[in-house]
Structure formats: structure tokens, C-alpha cells
PDB file of C-alpha atoms and ligand atoms in Angstrom:
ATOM      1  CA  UNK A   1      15.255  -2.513 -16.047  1.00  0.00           C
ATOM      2  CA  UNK A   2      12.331  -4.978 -16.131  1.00  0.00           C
ATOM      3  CA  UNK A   3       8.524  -3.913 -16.785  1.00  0.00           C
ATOM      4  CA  UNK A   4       5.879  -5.831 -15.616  1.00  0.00           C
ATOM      5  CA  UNK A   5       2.165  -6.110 -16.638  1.00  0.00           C
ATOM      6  CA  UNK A   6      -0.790  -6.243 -14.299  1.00  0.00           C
ATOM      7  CA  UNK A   7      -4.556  -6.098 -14.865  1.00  0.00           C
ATOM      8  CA  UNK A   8      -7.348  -5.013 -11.617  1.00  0.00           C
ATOM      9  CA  UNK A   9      -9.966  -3.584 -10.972  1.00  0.00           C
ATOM     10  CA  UNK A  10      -8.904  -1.402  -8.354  1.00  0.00           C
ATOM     11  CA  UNK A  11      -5.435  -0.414  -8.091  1.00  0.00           C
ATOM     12  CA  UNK A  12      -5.627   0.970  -4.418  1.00  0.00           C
ATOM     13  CA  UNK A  13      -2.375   3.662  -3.136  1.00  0.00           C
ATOM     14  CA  UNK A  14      -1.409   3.605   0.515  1.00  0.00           C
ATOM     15  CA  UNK A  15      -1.898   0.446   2.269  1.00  0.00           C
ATOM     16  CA  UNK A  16      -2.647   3.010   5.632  1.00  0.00           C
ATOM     17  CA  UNK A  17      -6.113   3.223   7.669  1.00  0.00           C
ATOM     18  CA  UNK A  18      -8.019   4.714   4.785  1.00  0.00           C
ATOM     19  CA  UNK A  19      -6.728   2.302   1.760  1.00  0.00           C
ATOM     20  CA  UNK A  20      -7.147  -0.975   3.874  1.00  0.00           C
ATOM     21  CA  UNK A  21     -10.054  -0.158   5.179  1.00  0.00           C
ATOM     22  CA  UNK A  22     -11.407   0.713   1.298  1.00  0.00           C
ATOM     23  CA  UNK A  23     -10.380  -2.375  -0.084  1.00  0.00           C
ATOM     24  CA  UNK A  24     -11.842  -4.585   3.339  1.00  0.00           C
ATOM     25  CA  UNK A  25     -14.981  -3.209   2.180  1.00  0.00           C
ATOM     26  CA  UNK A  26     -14.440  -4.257  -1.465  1.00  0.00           C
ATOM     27  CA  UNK A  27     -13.176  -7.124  -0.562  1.00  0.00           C
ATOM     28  CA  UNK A  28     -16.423  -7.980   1.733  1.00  0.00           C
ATOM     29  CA  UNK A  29     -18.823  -6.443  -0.349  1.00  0.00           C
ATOM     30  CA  UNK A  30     -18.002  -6.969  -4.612  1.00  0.00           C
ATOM     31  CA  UNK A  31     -15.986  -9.891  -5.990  1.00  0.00           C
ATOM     32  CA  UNK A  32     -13.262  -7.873  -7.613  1.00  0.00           C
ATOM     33  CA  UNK A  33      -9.531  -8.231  -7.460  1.00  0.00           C
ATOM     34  CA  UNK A  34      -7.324  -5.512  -5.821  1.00  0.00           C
ATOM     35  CA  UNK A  35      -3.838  -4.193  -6.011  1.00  0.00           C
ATOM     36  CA  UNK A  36      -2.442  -1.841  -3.196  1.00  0.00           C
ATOM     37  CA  UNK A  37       1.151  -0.436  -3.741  1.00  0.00           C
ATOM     38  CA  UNK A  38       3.087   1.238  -0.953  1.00  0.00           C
ATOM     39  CA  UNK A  39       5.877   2.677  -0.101  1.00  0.00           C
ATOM     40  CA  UNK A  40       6.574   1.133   3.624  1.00  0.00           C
ATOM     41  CA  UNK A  41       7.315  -2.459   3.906  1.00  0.00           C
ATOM     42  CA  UNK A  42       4.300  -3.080   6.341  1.00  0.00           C
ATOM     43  CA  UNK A  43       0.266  -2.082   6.348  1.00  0.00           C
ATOM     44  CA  UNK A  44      -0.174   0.574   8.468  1.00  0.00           C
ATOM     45  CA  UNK A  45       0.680   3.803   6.735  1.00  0.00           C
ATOM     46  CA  UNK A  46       2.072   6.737   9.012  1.00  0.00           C
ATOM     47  CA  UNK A  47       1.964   4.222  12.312  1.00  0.00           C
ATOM     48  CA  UNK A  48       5.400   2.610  10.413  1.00  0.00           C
ATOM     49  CA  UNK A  49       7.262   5.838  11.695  1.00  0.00           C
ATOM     50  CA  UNK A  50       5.235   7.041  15.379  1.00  0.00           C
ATOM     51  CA  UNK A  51       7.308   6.912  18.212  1.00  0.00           C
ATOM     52  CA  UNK A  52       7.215   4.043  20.454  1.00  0.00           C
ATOM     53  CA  UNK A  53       5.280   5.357  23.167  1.00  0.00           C
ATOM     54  CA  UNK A  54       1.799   6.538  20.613  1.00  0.00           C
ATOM     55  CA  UNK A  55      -1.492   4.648  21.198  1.00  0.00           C
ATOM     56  CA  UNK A  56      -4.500   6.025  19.352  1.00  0.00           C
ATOM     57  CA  UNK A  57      -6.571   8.938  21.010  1.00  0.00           C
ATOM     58  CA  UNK A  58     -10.040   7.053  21.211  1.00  0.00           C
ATOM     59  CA  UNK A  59     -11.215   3.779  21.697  1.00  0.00           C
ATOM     60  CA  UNK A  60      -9.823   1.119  20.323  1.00  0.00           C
ATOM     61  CA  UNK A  61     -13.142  -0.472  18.954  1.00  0.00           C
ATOM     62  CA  UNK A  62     -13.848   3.295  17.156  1.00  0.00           C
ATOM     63  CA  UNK A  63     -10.619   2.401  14.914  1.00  0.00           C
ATOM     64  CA  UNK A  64      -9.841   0.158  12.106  1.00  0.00           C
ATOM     65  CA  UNK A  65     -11.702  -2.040   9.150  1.00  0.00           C
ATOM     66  CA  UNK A  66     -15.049  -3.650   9.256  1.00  0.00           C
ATOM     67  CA  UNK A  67     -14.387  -7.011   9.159  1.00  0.00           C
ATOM     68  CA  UNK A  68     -11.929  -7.028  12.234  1.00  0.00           C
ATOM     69  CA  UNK A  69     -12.129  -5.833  15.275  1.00  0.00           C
ATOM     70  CA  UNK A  70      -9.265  -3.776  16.522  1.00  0.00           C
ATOM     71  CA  UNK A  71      -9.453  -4.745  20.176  1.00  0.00           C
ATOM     72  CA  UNK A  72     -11.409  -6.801  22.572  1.00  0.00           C
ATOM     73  CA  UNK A  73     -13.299  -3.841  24.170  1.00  0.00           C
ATOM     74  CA  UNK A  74     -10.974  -4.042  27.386  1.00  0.00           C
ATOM     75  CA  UNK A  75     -11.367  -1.445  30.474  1.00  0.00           C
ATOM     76  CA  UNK A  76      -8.133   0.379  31.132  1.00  0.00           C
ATOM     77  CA  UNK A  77      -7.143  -0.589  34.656  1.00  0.00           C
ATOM     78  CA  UNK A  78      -3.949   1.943  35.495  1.00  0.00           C
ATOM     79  CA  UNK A  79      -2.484   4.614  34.149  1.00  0.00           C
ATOM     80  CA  UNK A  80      -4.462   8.146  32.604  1.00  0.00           C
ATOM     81  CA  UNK A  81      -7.287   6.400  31.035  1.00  0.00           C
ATOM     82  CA  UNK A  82      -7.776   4.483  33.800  1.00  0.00           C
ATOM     83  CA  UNK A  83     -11.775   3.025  33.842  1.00  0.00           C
ATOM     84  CA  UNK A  84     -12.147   3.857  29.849  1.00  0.00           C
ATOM     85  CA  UNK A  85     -11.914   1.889  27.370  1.00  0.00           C
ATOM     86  CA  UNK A  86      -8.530   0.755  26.318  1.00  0.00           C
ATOM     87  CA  UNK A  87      -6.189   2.661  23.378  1.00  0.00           C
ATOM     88  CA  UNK A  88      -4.534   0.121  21.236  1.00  0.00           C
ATOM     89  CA  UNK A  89      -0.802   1.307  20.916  1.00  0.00           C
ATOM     90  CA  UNK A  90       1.106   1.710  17.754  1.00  0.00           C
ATOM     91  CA  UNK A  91       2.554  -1.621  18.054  1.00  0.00           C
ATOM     92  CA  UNK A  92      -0.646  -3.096  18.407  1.00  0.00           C
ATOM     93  CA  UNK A  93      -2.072  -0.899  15.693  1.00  0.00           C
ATOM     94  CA  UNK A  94       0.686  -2.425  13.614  1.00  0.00           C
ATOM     95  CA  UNK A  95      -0.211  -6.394  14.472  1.00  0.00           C
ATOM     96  CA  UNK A  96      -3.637  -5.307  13.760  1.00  0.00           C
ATOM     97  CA  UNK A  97      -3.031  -4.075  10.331  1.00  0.00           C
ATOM     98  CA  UNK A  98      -0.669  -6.878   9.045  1.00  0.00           C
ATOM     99  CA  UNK A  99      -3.176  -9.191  10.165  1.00  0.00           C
ATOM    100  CA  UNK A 100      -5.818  -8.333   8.342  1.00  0.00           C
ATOM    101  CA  UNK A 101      -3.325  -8.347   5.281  1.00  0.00           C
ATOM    102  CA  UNK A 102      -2.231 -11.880   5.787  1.00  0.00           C
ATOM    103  CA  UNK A 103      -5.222 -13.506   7.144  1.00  0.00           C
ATOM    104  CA  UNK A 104      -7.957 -11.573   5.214  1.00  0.00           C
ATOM    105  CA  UNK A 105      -6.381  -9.751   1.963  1.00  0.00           C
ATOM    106  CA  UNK A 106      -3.551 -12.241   1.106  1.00  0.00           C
ATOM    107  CA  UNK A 107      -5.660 -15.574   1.690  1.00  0.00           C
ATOM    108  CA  UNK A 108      -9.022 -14.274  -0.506  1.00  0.00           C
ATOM    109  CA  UNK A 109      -6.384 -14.647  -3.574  1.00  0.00           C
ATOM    110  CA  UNK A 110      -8.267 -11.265  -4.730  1.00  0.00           C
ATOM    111  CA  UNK A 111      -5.762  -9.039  -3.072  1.00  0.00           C
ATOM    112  CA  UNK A 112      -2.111  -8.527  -4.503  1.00  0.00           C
ATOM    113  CA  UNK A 113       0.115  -6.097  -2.023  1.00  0.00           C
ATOM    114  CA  UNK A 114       2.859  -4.482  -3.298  1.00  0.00           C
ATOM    115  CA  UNK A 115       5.028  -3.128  -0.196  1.00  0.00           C
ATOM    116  CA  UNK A 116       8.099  -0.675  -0.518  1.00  0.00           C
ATOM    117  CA  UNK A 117       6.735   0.156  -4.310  1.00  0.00           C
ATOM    118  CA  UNK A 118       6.165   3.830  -5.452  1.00  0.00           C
ATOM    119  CA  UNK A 119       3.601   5.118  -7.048  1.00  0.00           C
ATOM    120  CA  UNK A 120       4.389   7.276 -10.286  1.00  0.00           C
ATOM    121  CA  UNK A 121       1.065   8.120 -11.913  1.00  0.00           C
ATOM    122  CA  UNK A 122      -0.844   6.582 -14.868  1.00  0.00           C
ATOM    123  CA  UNK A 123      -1.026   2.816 -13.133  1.00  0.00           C
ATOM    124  CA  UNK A 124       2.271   2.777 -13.087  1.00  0.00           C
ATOM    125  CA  UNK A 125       4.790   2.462  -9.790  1.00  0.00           C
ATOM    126  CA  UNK A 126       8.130   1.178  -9.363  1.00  0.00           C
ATOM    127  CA  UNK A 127      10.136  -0.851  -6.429  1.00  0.00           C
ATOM    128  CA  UNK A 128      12.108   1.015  -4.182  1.00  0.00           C
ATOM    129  CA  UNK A 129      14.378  -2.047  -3.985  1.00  0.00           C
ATOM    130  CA  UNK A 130      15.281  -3.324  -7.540  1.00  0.00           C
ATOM    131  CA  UNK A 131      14.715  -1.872 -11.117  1.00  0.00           C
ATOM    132  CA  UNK A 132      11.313  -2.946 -11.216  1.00  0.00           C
ATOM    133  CA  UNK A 133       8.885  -1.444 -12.280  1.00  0.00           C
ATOM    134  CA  UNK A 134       4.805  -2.396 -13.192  1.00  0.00           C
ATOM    135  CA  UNK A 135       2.547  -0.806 -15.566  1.00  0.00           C
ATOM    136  CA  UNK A 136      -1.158  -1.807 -14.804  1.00  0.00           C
ATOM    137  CA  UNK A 137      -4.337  -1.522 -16.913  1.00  0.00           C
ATOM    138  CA  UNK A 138      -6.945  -1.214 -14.129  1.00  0.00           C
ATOM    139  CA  UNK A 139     -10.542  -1.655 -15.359  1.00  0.00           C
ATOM    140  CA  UNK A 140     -12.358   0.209 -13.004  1.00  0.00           C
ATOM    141  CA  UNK A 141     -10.813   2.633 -10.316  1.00  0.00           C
ATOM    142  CA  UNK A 142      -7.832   4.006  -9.560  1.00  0.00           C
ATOM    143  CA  UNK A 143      -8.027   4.657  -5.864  1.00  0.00           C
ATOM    144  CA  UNK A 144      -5.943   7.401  -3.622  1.00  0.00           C
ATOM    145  CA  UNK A 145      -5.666   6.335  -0.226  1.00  0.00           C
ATOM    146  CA  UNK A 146      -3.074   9.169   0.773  1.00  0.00           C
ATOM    147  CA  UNK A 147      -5.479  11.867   0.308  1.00  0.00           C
ATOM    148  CA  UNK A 148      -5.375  13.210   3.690  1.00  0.00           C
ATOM    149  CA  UNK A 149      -1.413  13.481   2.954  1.00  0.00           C
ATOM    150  CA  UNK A 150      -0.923  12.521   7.018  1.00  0.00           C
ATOM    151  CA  UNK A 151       2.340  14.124   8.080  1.00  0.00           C
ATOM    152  CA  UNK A 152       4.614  13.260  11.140  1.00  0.00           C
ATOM    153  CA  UNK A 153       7.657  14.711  13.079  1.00  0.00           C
ATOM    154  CA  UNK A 154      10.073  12.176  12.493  1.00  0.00           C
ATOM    155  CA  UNK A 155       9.044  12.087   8.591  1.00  0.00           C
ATOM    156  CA  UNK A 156       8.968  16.014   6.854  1.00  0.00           C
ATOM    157  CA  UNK A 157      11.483  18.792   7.721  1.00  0.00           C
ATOM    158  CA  UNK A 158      10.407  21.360  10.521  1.00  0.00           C
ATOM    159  CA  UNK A 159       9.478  24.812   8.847  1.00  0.00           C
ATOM    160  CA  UNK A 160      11.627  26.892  11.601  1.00  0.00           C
ATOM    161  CA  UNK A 161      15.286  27.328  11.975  1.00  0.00           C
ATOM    162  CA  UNK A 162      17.241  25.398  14.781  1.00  0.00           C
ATOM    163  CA  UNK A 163      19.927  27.625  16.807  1.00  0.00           C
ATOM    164  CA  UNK A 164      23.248  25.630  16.954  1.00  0.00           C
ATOM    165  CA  UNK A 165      23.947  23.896  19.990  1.00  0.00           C
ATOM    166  CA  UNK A 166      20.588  22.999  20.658  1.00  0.00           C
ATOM    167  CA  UNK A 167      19.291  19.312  20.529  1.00  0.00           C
ATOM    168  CA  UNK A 168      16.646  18.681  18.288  1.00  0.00           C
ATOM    169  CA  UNK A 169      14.763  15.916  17.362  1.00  0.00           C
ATOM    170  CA  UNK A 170      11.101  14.585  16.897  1.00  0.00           C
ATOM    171  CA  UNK A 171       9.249  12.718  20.084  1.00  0.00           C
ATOM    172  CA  UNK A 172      10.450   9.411  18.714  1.00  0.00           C
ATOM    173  CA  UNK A 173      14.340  10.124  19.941  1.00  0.00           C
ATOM    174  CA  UNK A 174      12.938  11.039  23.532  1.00  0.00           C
ATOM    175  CA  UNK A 175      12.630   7.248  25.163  1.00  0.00           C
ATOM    176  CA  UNK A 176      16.638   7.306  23.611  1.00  0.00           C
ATOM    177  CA  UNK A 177      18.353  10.006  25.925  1.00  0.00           C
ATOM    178  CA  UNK A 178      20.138   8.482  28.324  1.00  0.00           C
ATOM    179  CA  UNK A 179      21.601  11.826  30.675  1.00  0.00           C
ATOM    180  CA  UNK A 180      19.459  14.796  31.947  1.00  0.00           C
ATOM    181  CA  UNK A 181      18.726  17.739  29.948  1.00  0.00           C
ATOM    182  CA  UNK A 182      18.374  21.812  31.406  1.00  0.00           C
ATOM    183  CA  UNK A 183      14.995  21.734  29.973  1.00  0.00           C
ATOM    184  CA  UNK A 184      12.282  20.029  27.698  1.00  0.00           C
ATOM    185  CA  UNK A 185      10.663  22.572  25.043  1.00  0.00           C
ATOM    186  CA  UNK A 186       7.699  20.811  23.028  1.00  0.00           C
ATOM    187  CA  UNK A 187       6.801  22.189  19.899  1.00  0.00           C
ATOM    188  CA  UNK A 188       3.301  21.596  18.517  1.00  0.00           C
ATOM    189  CA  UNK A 189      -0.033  21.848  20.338  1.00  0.00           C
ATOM    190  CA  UNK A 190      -1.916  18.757  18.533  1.00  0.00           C
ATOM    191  CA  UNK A 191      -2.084  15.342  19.961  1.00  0.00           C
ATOM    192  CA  UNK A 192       1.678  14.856  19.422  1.00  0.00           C
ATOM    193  CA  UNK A 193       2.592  17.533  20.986  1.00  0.00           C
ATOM    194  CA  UNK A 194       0.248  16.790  24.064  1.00  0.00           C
ATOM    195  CA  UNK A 195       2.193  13.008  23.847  1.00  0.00           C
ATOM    196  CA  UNK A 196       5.249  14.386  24.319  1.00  0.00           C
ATOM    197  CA  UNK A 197       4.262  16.856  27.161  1.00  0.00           C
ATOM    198  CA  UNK A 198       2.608  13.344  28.691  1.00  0.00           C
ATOM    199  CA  UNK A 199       5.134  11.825  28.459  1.00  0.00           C
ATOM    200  CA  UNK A 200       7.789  13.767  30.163  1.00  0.00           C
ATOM    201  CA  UNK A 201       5.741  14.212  33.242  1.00  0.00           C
ATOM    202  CA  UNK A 202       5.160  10.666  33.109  1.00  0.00           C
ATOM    203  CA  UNK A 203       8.841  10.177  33.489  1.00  0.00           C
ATOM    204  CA  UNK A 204       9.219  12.472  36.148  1.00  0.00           C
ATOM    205  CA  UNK A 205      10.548  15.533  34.752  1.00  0.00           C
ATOM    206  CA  UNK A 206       9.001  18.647  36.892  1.00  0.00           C
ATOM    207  CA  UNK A 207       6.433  20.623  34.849  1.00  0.00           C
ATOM    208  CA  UNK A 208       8.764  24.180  35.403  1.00  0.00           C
ATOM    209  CA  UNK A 209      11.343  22.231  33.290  1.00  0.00           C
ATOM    210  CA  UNK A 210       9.085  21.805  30.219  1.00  0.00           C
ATOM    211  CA  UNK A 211       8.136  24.820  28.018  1.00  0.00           C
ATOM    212  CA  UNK A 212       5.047  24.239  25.302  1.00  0.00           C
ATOM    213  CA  UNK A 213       5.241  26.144  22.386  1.00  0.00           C
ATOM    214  CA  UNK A 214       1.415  26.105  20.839  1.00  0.00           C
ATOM    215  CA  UNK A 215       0.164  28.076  17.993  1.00  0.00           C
ATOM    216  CA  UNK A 216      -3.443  28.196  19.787  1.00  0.00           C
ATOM    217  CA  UNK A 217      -5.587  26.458  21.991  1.00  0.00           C
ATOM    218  CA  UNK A 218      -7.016  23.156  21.116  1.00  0.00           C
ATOM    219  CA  UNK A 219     -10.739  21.619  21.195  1.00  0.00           C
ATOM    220  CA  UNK A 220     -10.765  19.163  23.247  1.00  0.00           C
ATOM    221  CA  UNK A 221     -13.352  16.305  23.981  1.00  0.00           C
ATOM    222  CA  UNK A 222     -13.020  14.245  27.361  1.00  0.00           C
ATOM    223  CA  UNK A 223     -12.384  10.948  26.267  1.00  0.00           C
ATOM    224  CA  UNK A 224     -15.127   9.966  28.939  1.00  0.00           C
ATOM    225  CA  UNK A 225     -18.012  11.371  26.741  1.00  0.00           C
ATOM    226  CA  UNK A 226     -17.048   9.450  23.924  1.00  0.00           C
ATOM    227  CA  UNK A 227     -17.151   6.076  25.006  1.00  0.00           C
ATOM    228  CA  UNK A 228     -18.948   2.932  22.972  1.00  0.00           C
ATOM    229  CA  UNK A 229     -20.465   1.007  25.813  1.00  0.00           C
ATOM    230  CA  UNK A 230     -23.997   1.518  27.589  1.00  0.00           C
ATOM    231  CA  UNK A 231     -22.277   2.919  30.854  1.00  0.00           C
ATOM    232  CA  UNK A 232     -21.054   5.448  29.263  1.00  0.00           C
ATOM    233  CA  UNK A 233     -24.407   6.809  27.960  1.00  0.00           C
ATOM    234  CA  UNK A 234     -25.076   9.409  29.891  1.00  0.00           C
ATOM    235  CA  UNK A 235     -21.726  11.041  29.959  1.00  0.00           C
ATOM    236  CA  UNK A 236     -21.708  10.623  26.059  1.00  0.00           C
ATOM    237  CA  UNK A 237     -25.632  12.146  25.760  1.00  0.00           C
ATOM    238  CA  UNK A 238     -24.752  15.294  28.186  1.00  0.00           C
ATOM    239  CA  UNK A 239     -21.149  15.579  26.113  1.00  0.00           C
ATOM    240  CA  UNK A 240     -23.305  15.350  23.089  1.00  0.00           C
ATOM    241  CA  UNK A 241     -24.913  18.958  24.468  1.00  0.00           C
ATOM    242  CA  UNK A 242     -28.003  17.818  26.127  1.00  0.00           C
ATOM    243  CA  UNK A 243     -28.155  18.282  29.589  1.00  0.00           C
ATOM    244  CA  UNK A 244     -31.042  16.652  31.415  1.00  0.00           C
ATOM    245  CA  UNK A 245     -32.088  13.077  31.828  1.00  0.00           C
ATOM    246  CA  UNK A 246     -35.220  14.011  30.427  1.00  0.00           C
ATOM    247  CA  UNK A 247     -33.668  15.157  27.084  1.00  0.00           C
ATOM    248  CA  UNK A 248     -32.619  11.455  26.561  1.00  0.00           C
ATOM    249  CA  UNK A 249     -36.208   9.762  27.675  1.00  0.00           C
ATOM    250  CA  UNK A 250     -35.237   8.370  30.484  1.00  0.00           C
TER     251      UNK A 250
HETATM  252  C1  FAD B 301       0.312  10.086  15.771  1.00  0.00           C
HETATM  253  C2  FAD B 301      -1.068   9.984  15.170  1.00  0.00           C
HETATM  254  C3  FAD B 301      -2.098   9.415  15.913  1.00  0.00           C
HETATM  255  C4  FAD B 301      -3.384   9.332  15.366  1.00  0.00           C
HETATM  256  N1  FAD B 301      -4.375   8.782  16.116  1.00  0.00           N
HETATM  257  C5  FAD B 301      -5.613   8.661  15.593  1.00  0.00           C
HETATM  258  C6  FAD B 301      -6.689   8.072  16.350  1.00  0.00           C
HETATM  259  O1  FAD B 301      -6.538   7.715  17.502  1.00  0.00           O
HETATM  260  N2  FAD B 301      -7.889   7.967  15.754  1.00  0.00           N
HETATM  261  C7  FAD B 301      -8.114   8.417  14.477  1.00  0.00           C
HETATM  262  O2  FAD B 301      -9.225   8.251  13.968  1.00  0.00           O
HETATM  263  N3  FAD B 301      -7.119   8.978  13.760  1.00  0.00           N
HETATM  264  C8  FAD B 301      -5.900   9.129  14.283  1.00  0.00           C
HETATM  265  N4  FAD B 301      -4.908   9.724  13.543  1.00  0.00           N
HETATM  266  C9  FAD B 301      -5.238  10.290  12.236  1.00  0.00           C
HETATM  267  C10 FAD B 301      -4.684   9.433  11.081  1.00  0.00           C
HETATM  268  O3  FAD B 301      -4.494  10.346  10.059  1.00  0.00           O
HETATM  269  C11 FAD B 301      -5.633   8.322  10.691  1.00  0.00           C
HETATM  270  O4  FAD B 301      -5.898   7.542  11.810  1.00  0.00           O
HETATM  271  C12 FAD B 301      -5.112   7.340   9.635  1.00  0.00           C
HETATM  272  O5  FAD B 301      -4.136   6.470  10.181  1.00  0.00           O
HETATM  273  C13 FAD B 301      -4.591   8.011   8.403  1.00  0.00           C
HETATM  274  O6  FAD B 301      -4.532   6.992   7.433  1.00  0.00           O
HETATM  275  P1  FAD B 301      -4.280   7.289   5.915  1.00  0.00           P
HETATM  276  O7  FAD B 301      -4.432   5.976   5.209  1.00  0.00           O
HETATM  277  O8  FAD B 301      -5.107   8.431   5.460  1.00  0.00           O
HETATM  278  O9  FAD B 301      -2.776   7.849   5.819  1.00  0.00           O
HETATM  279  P2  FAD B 301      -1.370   7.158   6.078  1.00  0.00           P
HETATM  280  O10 FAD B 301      -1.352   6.375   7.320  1.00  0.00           O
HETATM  281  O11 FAD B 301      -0.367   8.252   5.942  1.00  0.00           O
HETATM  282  O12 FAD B 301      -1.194   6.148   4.844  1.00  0.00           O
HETATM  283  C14 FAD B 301      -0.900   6.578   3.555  1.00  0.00           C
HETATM  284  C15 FAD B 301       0.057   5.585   2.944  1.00  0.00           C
HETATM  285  O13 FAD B 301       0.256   5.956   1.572  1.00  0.00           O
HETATM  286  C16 FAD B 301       1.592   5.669   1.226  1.00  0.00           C
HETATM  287  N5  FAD B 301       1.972   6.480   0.081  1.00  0.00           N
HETATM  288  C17 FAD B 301       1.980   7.843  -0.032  1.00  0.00           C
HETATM  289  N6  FAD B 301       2.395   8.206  -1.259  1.00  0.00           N
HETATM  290  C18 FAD B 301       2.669   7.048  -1.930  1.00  0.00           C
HETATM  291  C19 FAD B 301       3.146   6.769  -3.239  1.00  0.00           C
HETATM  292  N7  FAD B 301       3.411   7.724  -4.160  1.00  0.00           N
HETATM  293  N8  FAD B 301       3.332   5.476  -3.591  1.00  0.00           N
HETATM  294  C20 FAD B 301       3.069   4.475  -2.716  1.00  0.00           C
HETATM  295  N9  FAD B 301       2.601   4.690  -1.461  1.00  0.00           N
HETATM  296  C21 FAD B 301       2.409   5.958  -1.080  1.00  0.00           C
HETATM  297  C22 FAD B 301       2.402   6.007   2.482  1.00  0.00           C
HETATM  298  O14 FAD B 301       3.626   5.281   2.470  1.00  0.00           O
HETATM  299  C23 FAD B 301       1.441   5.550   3.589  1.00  0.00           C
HETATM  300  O15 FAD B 301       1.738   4.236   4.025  1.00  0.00           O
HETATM  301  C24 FAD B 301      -3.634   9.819  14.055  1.00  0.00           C
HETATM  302  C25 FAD B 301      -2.582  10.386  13.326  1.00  0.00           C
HETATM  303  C26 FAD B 301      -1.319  10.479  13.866  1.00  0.00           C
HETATM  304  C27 FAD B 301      -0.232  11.095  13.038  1.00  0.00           C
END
């Protein structure tokens, strides 16, 4: 087994939404040198394993680091968000993310990336690939961008039991059946379980031949109120509670 030193300043876990966009702001901000580690071979964090049909919930332009924008700002012309603005899908949310790693991080020569490396504790983290591992004396911060511990269907166990016989699977093995099924039964009332209910009525599967399990009702916010250009003020002031033109000055 080899051991390799490293010296930082930051030594940044989880190359996902919340440790890029850290070290984009360390990056843009101080002139220190980073290290990120991560499991996955790609930026990105849990987007690696979403199904192929996912696109975030909000506008694109709400979503990723400061120095890049995400998307263009596009209108949605078909589809259900037709007339908002657009939701960048995984793929694109991928491209985004590996972009600003190789044409912002990698190029500044401040950023060192460590993909498909775990983290062990104590600066120290090992390849998943070879008998490598790194020790690293960090001189100011070590930072823990997998707080929020994001989990996904197709990456932890379910906590229920699954009767034999029946077909189970998270949402990312649904664009891979290939003959008719009895019935669709969704499990999960969050976004991914909405996705998946989208989905099949998308594809033309009759709404009596889906069952949603939910543990309780969601909160929802129309999409519409949360908009970032001008013509969506008003629909994002009265979603905001206010309910008069006069409330807003106008
Ligand atoms: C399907 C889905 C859609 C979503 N859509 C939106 C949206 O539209 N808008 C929004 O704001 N939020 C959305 N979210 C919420 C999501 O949590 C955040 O957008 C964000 O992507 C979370 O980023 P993160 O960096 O906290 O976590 P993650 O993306 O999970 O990244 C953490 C990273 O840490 C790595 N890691 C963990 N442990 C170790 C270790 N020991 N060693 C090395 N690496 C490690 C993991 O491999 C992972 O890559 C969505 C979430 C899901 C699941």
C-alpha cells in the first residue's frame, strides 16, 4: 500500500451542489488552494445516480455556483412547464457541474479533485480503485459538503419488506420495462415520487392503473409564483402572500 502526502488549506468532502459551490466561492473570493475528495467519478454528487428522466424542480437560473450560470434563462415551450422558465435535466445538471471543474477549478491550478476517493476521517481518504491512500495536513478547514446526507432510491435499501413475486425497483428501472404491467404502485410522496407518478401518465398508462402510496400530503408551491424574471412579478408578489396591487406599490 502506498501513502501519499498533501498540504491545503481546505480539504473540501463531496464534490456535489453544496461542496462545489463552497469552494467556487473560495476559489473567487481568497487565494487559497483546495482539495475535494469524492467518492463518484464525476462532480455532481447524488445527480451521478437520478434516473434518466429527473430535471430539477425550479428554475434553472435558481440552481448552481456563482460564477456560472446554470442555464440561459430559456422559456419552456411544450410539455408541463410549458411558458416557465426552463428545468435543466440531470444530464444537463451533470455537463454543468463537470464544467465548472475543468474549465474553472482544474485550470486556476488552486484546485486538486480527487474523484472515486473515500473519505476516512482525520485528512485522510483512500482510492476506491488502487491501494492508495493520502494523508493531508490541511492548514485551515476541513470542510463537510455531505452534511445534508442526500439520499436516493436507487442508492440506500427501502425500510419495508417486498412480498415475493412482486417487481420492485427504484424510478430509474422504469424507462427499462419493455412489456405491460397489471398496475404501477409509487411509493413516496416527495418530488420523486411525484416524478414517477408524472411520468407514467406521461407515457400513457391510465391513472386507475397507478396506486400512490404517501405518508402525508405535501406543501406545494406553483412553480408559476416562483419565477426570476419581471413577468412573473406579480404572480411571485401575490404567491409571496400579498394580495393586492397596491401591497406591491404599483
Ligand atoms: C432527485 C432530486 C432532485 C432535486 N432537485 C433539486 C432542485 O431542483 N433544486 C434544489 O435546490 N435542490 C434539489 N434537490 C436537493 C439536493 O439535495 C440539492 O440540490 C443538492 O444537489 C444536494 O447537494 P449536496 O452537495 O448536499 O449532496 P450530494 O449531491 O449528495 O453530494 C455529496 C457528495 O459527497 C460524497 N461523499 C459522501 N460521503 C463521502 C465520503 N466519505 N468520502 C468521499 N465522498 C463522500 C458523495 O459521493 C456525493 O457525491 C434535489 C434532490 C434530489 C434527490
Amino acid at each position: 500500500m502506498s501513502i501519499q502526502q498533501l498540504e491545503t488549506d481546505y480539504l473540501i468532502i463531496g464534490s456535489g451542489a453544496v461542496g462545489m459551490a463552497f469552494a467556487d466561492v473560495l476559489l473567487t473570493e481568497t487565494d487559497a488552494n483546495i482539495i475535494i475528495v469524492d467518492k463518484h467519478h464525476k462532480p455532481g454528487g447524488h445527480w451521478n445516480d437520478a434516473y434518466s428522466f429527473v430535471t430539477l424542480h425550479q428554475p434553472s437560473s435558481f440552481y448552481g455556483v456563482s460564477s456560472r450560470e446554470l442555464c440561459g434563462g430559456m422559456i419552456d415551450k411544450i410539455g408541463l412547464n410549458k411558458g416557465l422558465s426552463e428545468l435543466a435535466s440531470g444530464a444537463e445538471v451533470m455537463a454543468y457541474f463537470d464544467k465548472v471543474m475543468k474549465h474553472t477549478f482544474l485550470p486556476s491550478g488552486r484546485v486538486k479533485y480527487f474523484p472515486m476517493c473515500e473519505y476516512k476521517g482525520d485528512g485522510k481518504f483512500s482510492s476506491l480503485l488502487s491501494d492508495t491512500s493520502y494523508e493531508v495536513k490541511v492548514n485551515k478547514k476541513i470542510i463537510d459538503g455531505t452534511y445534508f446526507k442526500t439520499s436516493v432510491p436507487a442508492t440506500h435499501t427501502p425500510n419495508f419488506e417486498i412480498a415475493e413475486g412482486v417487481k420492485f425497483g427504484p424510478l430509474n428501472d422504469l424507462p427499462s420495462l419493455t412489456k405491460p404491467r397489471d398496475g404501477y404502485v409509487i411509493i413516496g410522496g416527495g418530488k420523486t415520487g411525484i416524478d414517477a407518478v408524472l411520468w407514467l401518465l406521461e407515457n400513457q398508462i391510465h391513472p386507475d392503473h397507478i396506486t400512490w402510496i404517501m405518508p402525508r400530503d405535501a406543501w406545494l408551491i406553483d412553480r408559476k409564483n416562483t419565477q426570476p424574471s419581471r413577468d412573473f412579478f406579480h404572480p411571485y408578489y401575490r404567491g409571496a402572500g400579498y394580495s393586492s396591487r397596491s401591497d406591491c406599490g404599483s
